[in-house]
Coordinates of C-alpha atoms in Angstrom, one line a residue:
C1 CA -8.9 -8.8 -21.2
P2 CA -9.5 -11.0 -18.5
I3 CA -12.7 -8.5 -16.6
T4 CA -15.6 -9.7 -18.8
Y5 CA -18.5 -7.4 -17.2
V6 CA -20.0 -6.0 -14.5
V7 CA -22.3 -6.9 -11.9
K8 CA -23.5 -4.6 -10.4
L9 CA -22.4 -1.6 -8.9
S10 CA -23.4 -0.6 -4.8
G11 CA -23.2 2.6 -2.7
P12 CA -22.3 4.9 -1.1
L13 CA -22.2 2.3 1.9
Q14 CA -20.6 2.8 5.6
I15 CA -17.8 0.6 7.7
D16 CA -19.9 -1.1 10.4
I17 CA -18.1 -4.1 12.6
P18 CA -20.3 -6.0 14.0
D19 CA -20.2 -5.3 17.7
S20 CA -20.0 -9.2 19.1
E21 CA -16.7 -8.8 17.2
L22 CA -15.5 -5.9 18.9
D23 CA -16.6 -7.6 22.0
L24 CA -14.3 -10.7 21.0
L25 CA -11.7 -8.1 20.2
Q26 CA -11.5 -6.9 23.3
R27 CA -11.8 -10.1 25.3
K28 CA -8.0 -10.7 23.5
L29 CA -6.6 -8.0 24.6
E30 CA -7.9 -8.9 28.7
L31 CA -6.3 -11.9 28.1
A32 CA -3.2 -11.3 25.9
R33 CA -0.3 -12.3 27.1
L34 CA 3.0 -11.2 26.7
P35 CA 6.5 -12.7 26.4
T36 CA 7.7 -10.7 29.7
K37 CA 10.5 -12.4 30.9
L38 CA 12.3 -10.6 28.2
D39 CA 11.7 -7.2 29.2
Q40 CA 15.2 -7.0 30.0
E41 CA 17.1 -8.7 26.5
Q42 CA 19.5 -6.9 25.0
W43 CA 19.3 -9.3 21.6
A44 CA 16.5 -9.1 20.3
E45 CA 15.9 -7.3 16.9
S46 CA 16.5 -3.0 16.6
N47 CA 13.1 -1.7 15.8
G48 CA 11.2 -0.8 18.3
V49 CA 8.5 -3.1 18.5
T50 CA 10.1 -3.1 22.3
V51 CA 7.8 -5.8 25.5
S52 CA 7.2 -2.2 27.4
K53 CA 6.4 -0.6 24.1
V54 CA 4.2 -3.1 23.2
Q55 CA 3.0 -3.4 26.6
E56 CA 1.9 0.4 27.0
V57 CA 0.1 0.3 23.5
V58 CA -1.9 -2.9 24.8
D59 CA -2.9 -0.8 27.5
F60 CA -4.4 2.4 25.6
W61 CA -6.0 0.0 23.2
R62 CA -7.4 -2.0 26.3
A63 CA -9.1 1.5 28.6
S64 CA -9.0 4.0 25.8
Y65 CA -9.0 3.2 22.1
S66 CA -12.0 3.9 20.3
W67 CA -12.8 1.9 17.2
R68 CA -16.3 3.2 16.8
E69 CA -14.8 6.3 16.7
E70 CA -12.3 5.5 13.7
E71 CA -14.5 3.9 11.9
A72 CA -16.5 7.2 12.3
K73 CA -13.9 9.2 10.3
L74 CA -13.6 6.3 7.7
N75 CA -17.2 6.7 6.6
H76 CA -17.1 10.5 5.7
L77 CA -14.9 8.8 2.5
P78 CA -17.6 8.5 0.1
Q79 CA -17.1 4.1 -0.3
Y80 CA -18.8 2.1 -3.0
K81 CA -18.7 -1.4 -4.1
I82 CA -18.8 -2.9 -7.6
H83 CA -19.1 -7.0 -8.5
L84 CA -16.7 -7.3 -11.4
G85 CA -16.5 -10.7 -13.2
V86 CA -12.7 -11.8 -14.0
K87 CA -11.7 -14.9 -16.6
D88 CA -11.0 -18.2 -14.9
F89 CA -11.0 -16.2 -11.5
G90 CA -15.1 -15.2 -11.7
D91 CA -17.3 -12.4 -10.0
L92 CA -14.8 -9.9 -7.0
E93 CA -16.0 -7.7 -5.3
L94 CA -14.1 -4.6 -5.1
H95 CA -14.1 -2.0 -3.0
F96 CA -13.0 1.7 -3.2
V97 CA -12.8 5.0 -2.6
H98 CA -14.4 8.0 -5.0
S99 CA -14.3 11.5 -4.4
L100 CA -15.0 13.7 -6.7
S101 CA -13.6 17.2 -7.6
K102 CA -16.2 20.4 -7.7
S103 CA -14.2 21.3 -10.9
T104 CA -16.1 21.0 -14.3
N105 CA -12.7 19.6 -15.9
A106 CA -11.3 17.4 -13.1
V107 CA -8.4 15.1 -13.9
P108 CA -9.2 11.0 -13.1
L109 CA -7.0 9.7 -10.3
L110 CA -6.0 6.0 -9.5
F111 CA -4.5 5.5 -5.6
I112 CA -2.9 2.5 -5.1
H113 CA -2.3 1.1 -1.9
G114 CA 0.4 -1.2 -0.9
W115 CA 1.4 -3.8 2.0
P116 CA 0.9 -3.4 5.1
G117 CA -1.8 -0.3 3.8
S118 CA -5.0 -0.2 2.8
F119 CA -7.5 2.3 1.2
A120 CA -6.9 4.3 4.5
E121 CA -3.9 5.7 3.3
V122 CA -5.3 8.2 0.4
T123 CA -7.5 9.5 3.6
K124 CA -4.4 12.9 4.2
V125 CA -3.9 13.4 0.4
L126 CA -7.5 13.7 -0.5
P127 CA -8.7 16.2 0.5
I128 CA -5.6 18.5 -1.1
L129 CA -5.9 16.2 -4.8
N130 CA -9.6 16.8 -4.3
E131 CA -9.2 20.7 -4.4
A132 CA -6.4 20.7 -7.0
G133 CA -9.2 19.2 -9.4
F134 CA -8.9 15.5 -9.4
D135 CA -11.3 13.1 -8.8
V136 CA -9.8 10.2 -7.1
V137 CA -10.8 6.8 -7.1
A138 CA -8.8 4.8 -4.1
P139 CA -9.8 0.7 -3.9
S140 CA -9.0 -2.0 -1.5
L141 CA -6.6 -4.5 -3.5
P142 CA -7.8 -7.2 -3.9
G143 CA -7.4 -9.8 -1.0
Y144 CA -7.5 -6.8 0.9
G145 CA -9.8 -4.4 3.5
F146 CA -13.3 -4.9 2.2
S147 CA -12.3 -6.4 -1.1
Q148 CA -12.8 -9.8 -2.1
C149 CA -9.6 -12.2 -2.3
P150 CA -9.6 -14.9 -5.6
D151 CA -10.4 -18.3 -4.3
L152 CA -8.2 -19.4 -7.4
P153 CA -4.2 -19.5 -8.1
G154 CA -2.1 -16.8 -10.5
F155 CA -3.3 -13.5 -10.0
D156 CA -1.4 -11.8 -10.0
N157 CA -0.3 -7.7 -9.5
Q158 CA -1.1 -7.9 -14.0
H159 CA -4.9 -9.3 -13.3
D160 CA -4.1 -6.2 -10.4
A161 CA -3.7 -3.8 -13.0
E162 CA -6.6 -5.4 -15.4
L163 CA -9.2 -5.6 -12.8
L164 CA -8.1 -1.8 -11.7
H165 CA -8.5 -0.1 -15.1
Q166 CA -11.7 -1.8 -15.9
L167 CA -12.8 -0.2 -12.6
M168 CA -11.9 2.8 -14.3
L169 CA -13.5 2.5 -17.3
K170 CA -16.4 1.2 -15.5
L171 CA -16.9 4.9 -13.5
G172 CA -16.8 6.6 -17.0
Y173 CA -12.8 7.7 -17.2
D174 CA -11.1 6.5 -21.0
R175 CA -8.4 8.7 -20.0
Y176 CA -7.1 9.0 -16.0
V177 CA -3.5 9.1 -14.5
V178 CA -2.1 6.8 -11.8
Q179 CA 0.1 7.3 -8.4
G180 CA 1.1 3.8 -6.2
G181 CA 3.4 3.5 -3.3
D182 CA 4.8 -0.1 -2.2
W183 CA 2.9 -2.7 -4.9
G184 CA 0.6 0.1 -5.8
S185 CA 3.9 1.1 -7.3
D186 CA 4.4 -1.7 -9.7
I187 CA 0.5 -2.5 -10.6
A188 CA 0.6 1.2 -11.4
R189 CA 3.8 0.4 -14.1
N190 CA 1.3 -2.8 -15.1
V191 CA -1.8 -0.1 -15.6
G192 CA 0.6 2.2 -18.0
R193 CA 2.0 -0.3 -19.5
L194 CA -1.0 -2.7 -20.5
Y195 CA -3.0 0.4 -21.6
P196 CA -1.2 3.7 -23.2
E197 CA -4.0 4.5 -24.7
H198 CA -6.0 5.3 -21.7
V199 CA -3.5 6.2 -19.0
K200 CA -2.2 9.1 -19.2
A201 CA 0.7 9.1 -16.8
V202 CA 2.1 6.7 -13.9
H203 CA 3.6 8.5 -10.7
I204 CA 5.6 6.1 -8.0
N205 CA 6.9 6.6 -4.8
H206 CA 8.6 2.8 -4.7
I207 CA 11.4 1.1 -7.1
N208 CA 12.4 -2.2 -6.6
L209 CA 15.0 -4.2 -8.0
V210 CA 12.9 -7.0 -9.2
T211 CA 10.6 -5.2 -11.4
M212 CA 13.5 -2.0 -12.0
P213 CA 16.9 -3.5 -11.9
K214 CA 19.7 -2.0 -11.8
P215 CA 21.9 -1.4 -15.7
K216 CA 24.7 -2.8 -16.4
F217 CA 26.9 0.4 -16.5
D218 CA 30.3 1.1 -18.6
K219 CA 31.2 3.3 -15.7
E220 CA 29.9 3.4 -12.3
P221 CA 28.0 6.8 -12.2
D222 CA 28.7 9.8 -9.8
Y223 CA 26.5 9.2 -7.6
T224 CA 25.1 12.8 -4.9
D225 CA 25.0 12.1 -0.7
F226 CA 20.6 11.5 -1.4
E227 CA 21.3 8.3 -4.7
K228 CA 24.1 7.3 -1.9
R229 CA 22.3 6.6 0.9
S230 CA 19.3 5.4 -1.1
I231 CA 21.9 2.6 -2.3
E232 CA 22.5 2.0 1.2
Q233 CA 18.6 1.7 2.4
Q234 CA 18.0 -0.3 -0.5
N235 CA 21.3 -3.0 0.3
H236 CA 20.1 -3.0 4.0
F237 CA 16.3 -4.0 3.3
A238 CA 17.1 -6.6 0.7
T239 CA 19.9 -7.9 2.9
A240 CA 18.0 -7.7 6.5
E241 CA 14.6 -6.5 6.3
F242 CA 13.1 -9.6 3.8
A243 CA 12.6 -12.4 5.8
Y244 CA 8.8 -11.0 6.1
Y245 CA 8.9 -11.1 2.0
I246 CA 9.8 -14.6 3.0
V247 CA 7.8 -16.1 5.2
Q248 CA 4.6 -14.3 3.5
G249 CA 5.5 -15.7 0.3
E250 CA 5.8 -18.9 1.3
K251 CA 3.7 -19.5 4.2
P252 CA 0.1 -17.1 3.9
R253 CA -1.9 -19.5 4.8
T254 CA -0.2 -20.9 7.6
L255 CA 1.5 -17.0 9.1
G256 CA -1.8 -16.1 9.2
F257 CA -3.7 -17.9 11.3
A258 CA -1.6 -16.5 14.2
M259 CA -2.4 -13.1 12.7
H260 CA -5.6 -13.5 12.6
D261 CA -6.2 -14.9 16.1
S262 CA -4.0 -12.8 17.9
P263 CA -5.4 -9.0 17.9
V264 CA -1.3 -8.1 20.0
G265 CA 0.4 -10.6 17.3
M266 CA -1.1 -9.0 14.6
L267 CA -0.3 -5.3 16.2
A268 CA 3.2 -6.9 16.4
W269 CA 4.1 -7.2 12.8
M270 CA 2.6 -4.5 11.9
M271 CA 4.2 -2.1 14.3
D272 CA 7.6 -3.4 12.8
K273 CA 6.7 -2.4 9.4
L274 CA 5.7 1.1 10.6
F275 CA 8.9 1.7 12.8
T276 CA 11.3 0.2 10.1
W277 CA 10.1 1.5 7.1
S278 CA 8.9 4.7 7.6
D279 CA 11.2 8.1 8.3
N280 CA 10.9 8.3 12.3
Y281 CA 7.1 9.7 11.8
P282 CA 5.5 10.2 15.6
W283 CA 3.1 6.8 15.3
T284 CA 0.5 7.3 17.9
A285 CA -1.2 4.5 19.4
T286 CA -4.2 5.3 17.9
E287 CA -2.8 5.8 14.4
L288 CA -0.9 1.6 15.2
I289 CA -4.1 0.0 15.7
T290 CA -6.3 1.2 13.1
W291 CA -3.9 0.1 10.6
T292 CA -3.9 -3.1 12.5
L293 CA -7.4 -3.4 12.4
L294 CA -7.6 -2.6 8.8
H295 CA -5.7 -5.7 8.2
Y296 CA -7.5 -7.9 11.5
F297 CA -11.0 -7.5 10.8
P298 CA -11.4 -8.0 7.7
G299 CA -8.5 -11.1 7.9
P300 CA -4.8 -10.9 7.2
T301 CA -4.4 -13.2 5.6
T302 CA -5.7 -13.0 2.4
P303 CA -3.4 -9.4 1.5
F304 CA 0.2 -12.5 2.2
H305 CA -1.6 -13.6 -0.9
M306 CA 0.0 -10.7 -3.2
Y307 CA 3.9 -12.1 -1.8
R308 CA 2.9 -15.7 -3.1
E309 CA 1.2 -14.7 -6.2
N310 CA 4.0 -12.2 -7.0
D311 CA 7.5 -14.1 -5.7
A312 CA 10.4 -12.4 -6.7
A313 CA 12.2 -14.9 -7.6
K314 CA 9.8 -15.5 -10.4
R315 CA 9.0 -12.0 -11.2
Q316 CA 9.5 -10.5 -14.3
V317 CA 11.2 -7.1 -15.3
I318 CA 8.3 -5.6 -16.6
P319 CA 9.9 -4.1 -19.8
Y320 CA 10.3 -0.6 -20.9
E321 CA 7.2 1.5 -19.8
S322 CA 7.0 4.9 -22.6
T323 CA 3.7 6.5 -20.8
S324 CA 5.2 9.0 -19.3
T325 CA 6.5 8.3 -15.9
G326 CA 7.2 10.1 -12.8
V327 CA 9.2 9.3 -9.1
S328 CA 8.7 10.8 -5.2
A329 CA 11.8 9.8 -4.0
F330 CA 12.0 10.5 -0.7
A331 CA 15.0 10.2 2.4
G332 CA 13.2 7.6 4.1
E333 CA 12.5 5.3 1.7
M334 CA 13.8 1.6 2.3
E335 CA 13.4 0.8 -1.5
M336 CA 14.5 3.6 -4.1
V337 CA 17.4 3.8 -6.1
P338 CA 19.2 6.3 -8.2
R339 CA 17.5 7.9 -11.5
S340 CA 20.7 6.6 -13.5
W341 CA 19.3 3.3 -12.7
V342 CA 16.1 3.5 -13.6
A343 CA 15.6 5.7 -17.1
G344 CA 16.6 2.6 -19.2
T345 CA 12.7 0.8 -17.8
A346 CA 10.5 3.9 -17.5
N347 CA 10.2 7.3 -19.7
I348 CA 11.0 9.5 -16.6
V349 CA 10.2 13.4 -17.3
F350 CA 9.6 13.4 -13.3
W351 CA 12.1 13.4 -10.5
Q352 CA 11.7 14.9 -7.0
E353 CA 13.9 14.4 -4.3
H354 CA 12.5 14.7 -0.4
E355 CA 14.7 15.1 2.8
G356 CA 11.4 14.1 5.1
G357 CA 9.3 10.9 4.5
G358 CA 9.7 7.5 3.9
H359 CA 8.0 4.2 3.0
F360 CA 4.2 6.2 4.0
A361 CA 4.2 9.0 1.9
A362 CA 0.5 9.9 1.7
W363 CA 0.6 9.4 5.7
E364 CA 4.1 10.7 6.5
N365 CA 4.9 13.7 4.1
P366 CA 1.1 14.6 2.8
E367 CA 1.1 17.6 1.0
A368 CA 4.3 16.9 -0.3
L369 CA 3.1 13.4 -2.2
A370 CA 0.4 15.0 -3.2
G371 CA 2.4 18.3 -4.5
D372 CA 4.7 16.3 -6.7
M373 CA 1.1 14.3 -7.8
V374 CA -0.3 17.4 -8.8
K375 CA 3.0 19.4 -10.5
F376 CA 3.4 16.5 -12.5
F377 CA -0.1 15.2 -13.5
R378 CA -0.9 19.1 -14.7
A379 CA 1.7 19.2 -16.8
V380 CA 1.7 16.0 -18.4
W381 CA -2.4 16.1 -19.2
K382 CA -4.0 16.8 -21.8

């Protein structure tokens, strides 16, 4: 294991973006230049990120949005930072939420986000899980939010898994369960594969064909309507929605200059993903802006590095995972496959389909996702 020591644990901490940053942000918003000559175009992508929609959100941002109100809500989450020494990568500071259940025999649960999410994705499921008897640990992945990004190359999802496992051990959790979506699903599976003696079960709500590819069937299975729709959405994502992955993987630093300097540019990039990857979720202007700022304030460049370090063309199929695995399949998830496709790559013991919800299940349909986790984890925890 490359993680060798803990330097210190600090907290609980409070997010406090400097007034100077907020003042600079406001000036940038006032000076923002939108491409108004495109207000009548009919040839652009159909993702809902129109000039009029962006203008509407920016107008709200300038006049009505309050980061301090959103910051105060986030600060209700019990947050900490820990310094972990990582072999070959030096000392890294990791930010995480650690919310305890009142139960005397609580089940430790590691909740892992992905991109373009953040630790804040745990917000809606957290009270449900705590009430159900789970101690929840929700870290900001390295490079995201308030966690440090490694300077050296090579820090891939396996290193993420090793880092998060060490975090759980340092918090006193020798046995625990894991939930992951987006990148978090790959990391969660790595945690379960690398540490089966510690990880009782893994639950995911996202499956990609890189790490869990379609098997070669002698005879193609009969698919349900739900599964047919999942296949169609997976194909659409791979052929029409994958450009972001390529640019973030090939040019993370170059793209980062634009996103780091322009809050409106970062907003538009974020809106594209939130609109096209969700299942008709009614995103409010406040939600769109807050999700954007959780990347913009810390710096959006470093989360892009994950795409470079985990290049789809170079990633290997994760070996068979014997750890008990549960899947929540949401109808609007753009990367979901039939159960028959993954039976040969993981020990699937729980599978639940939902007609409502998309890629951001913890935010779009928290009751369903949390309910599945509670049902599955309770069944396997002994």
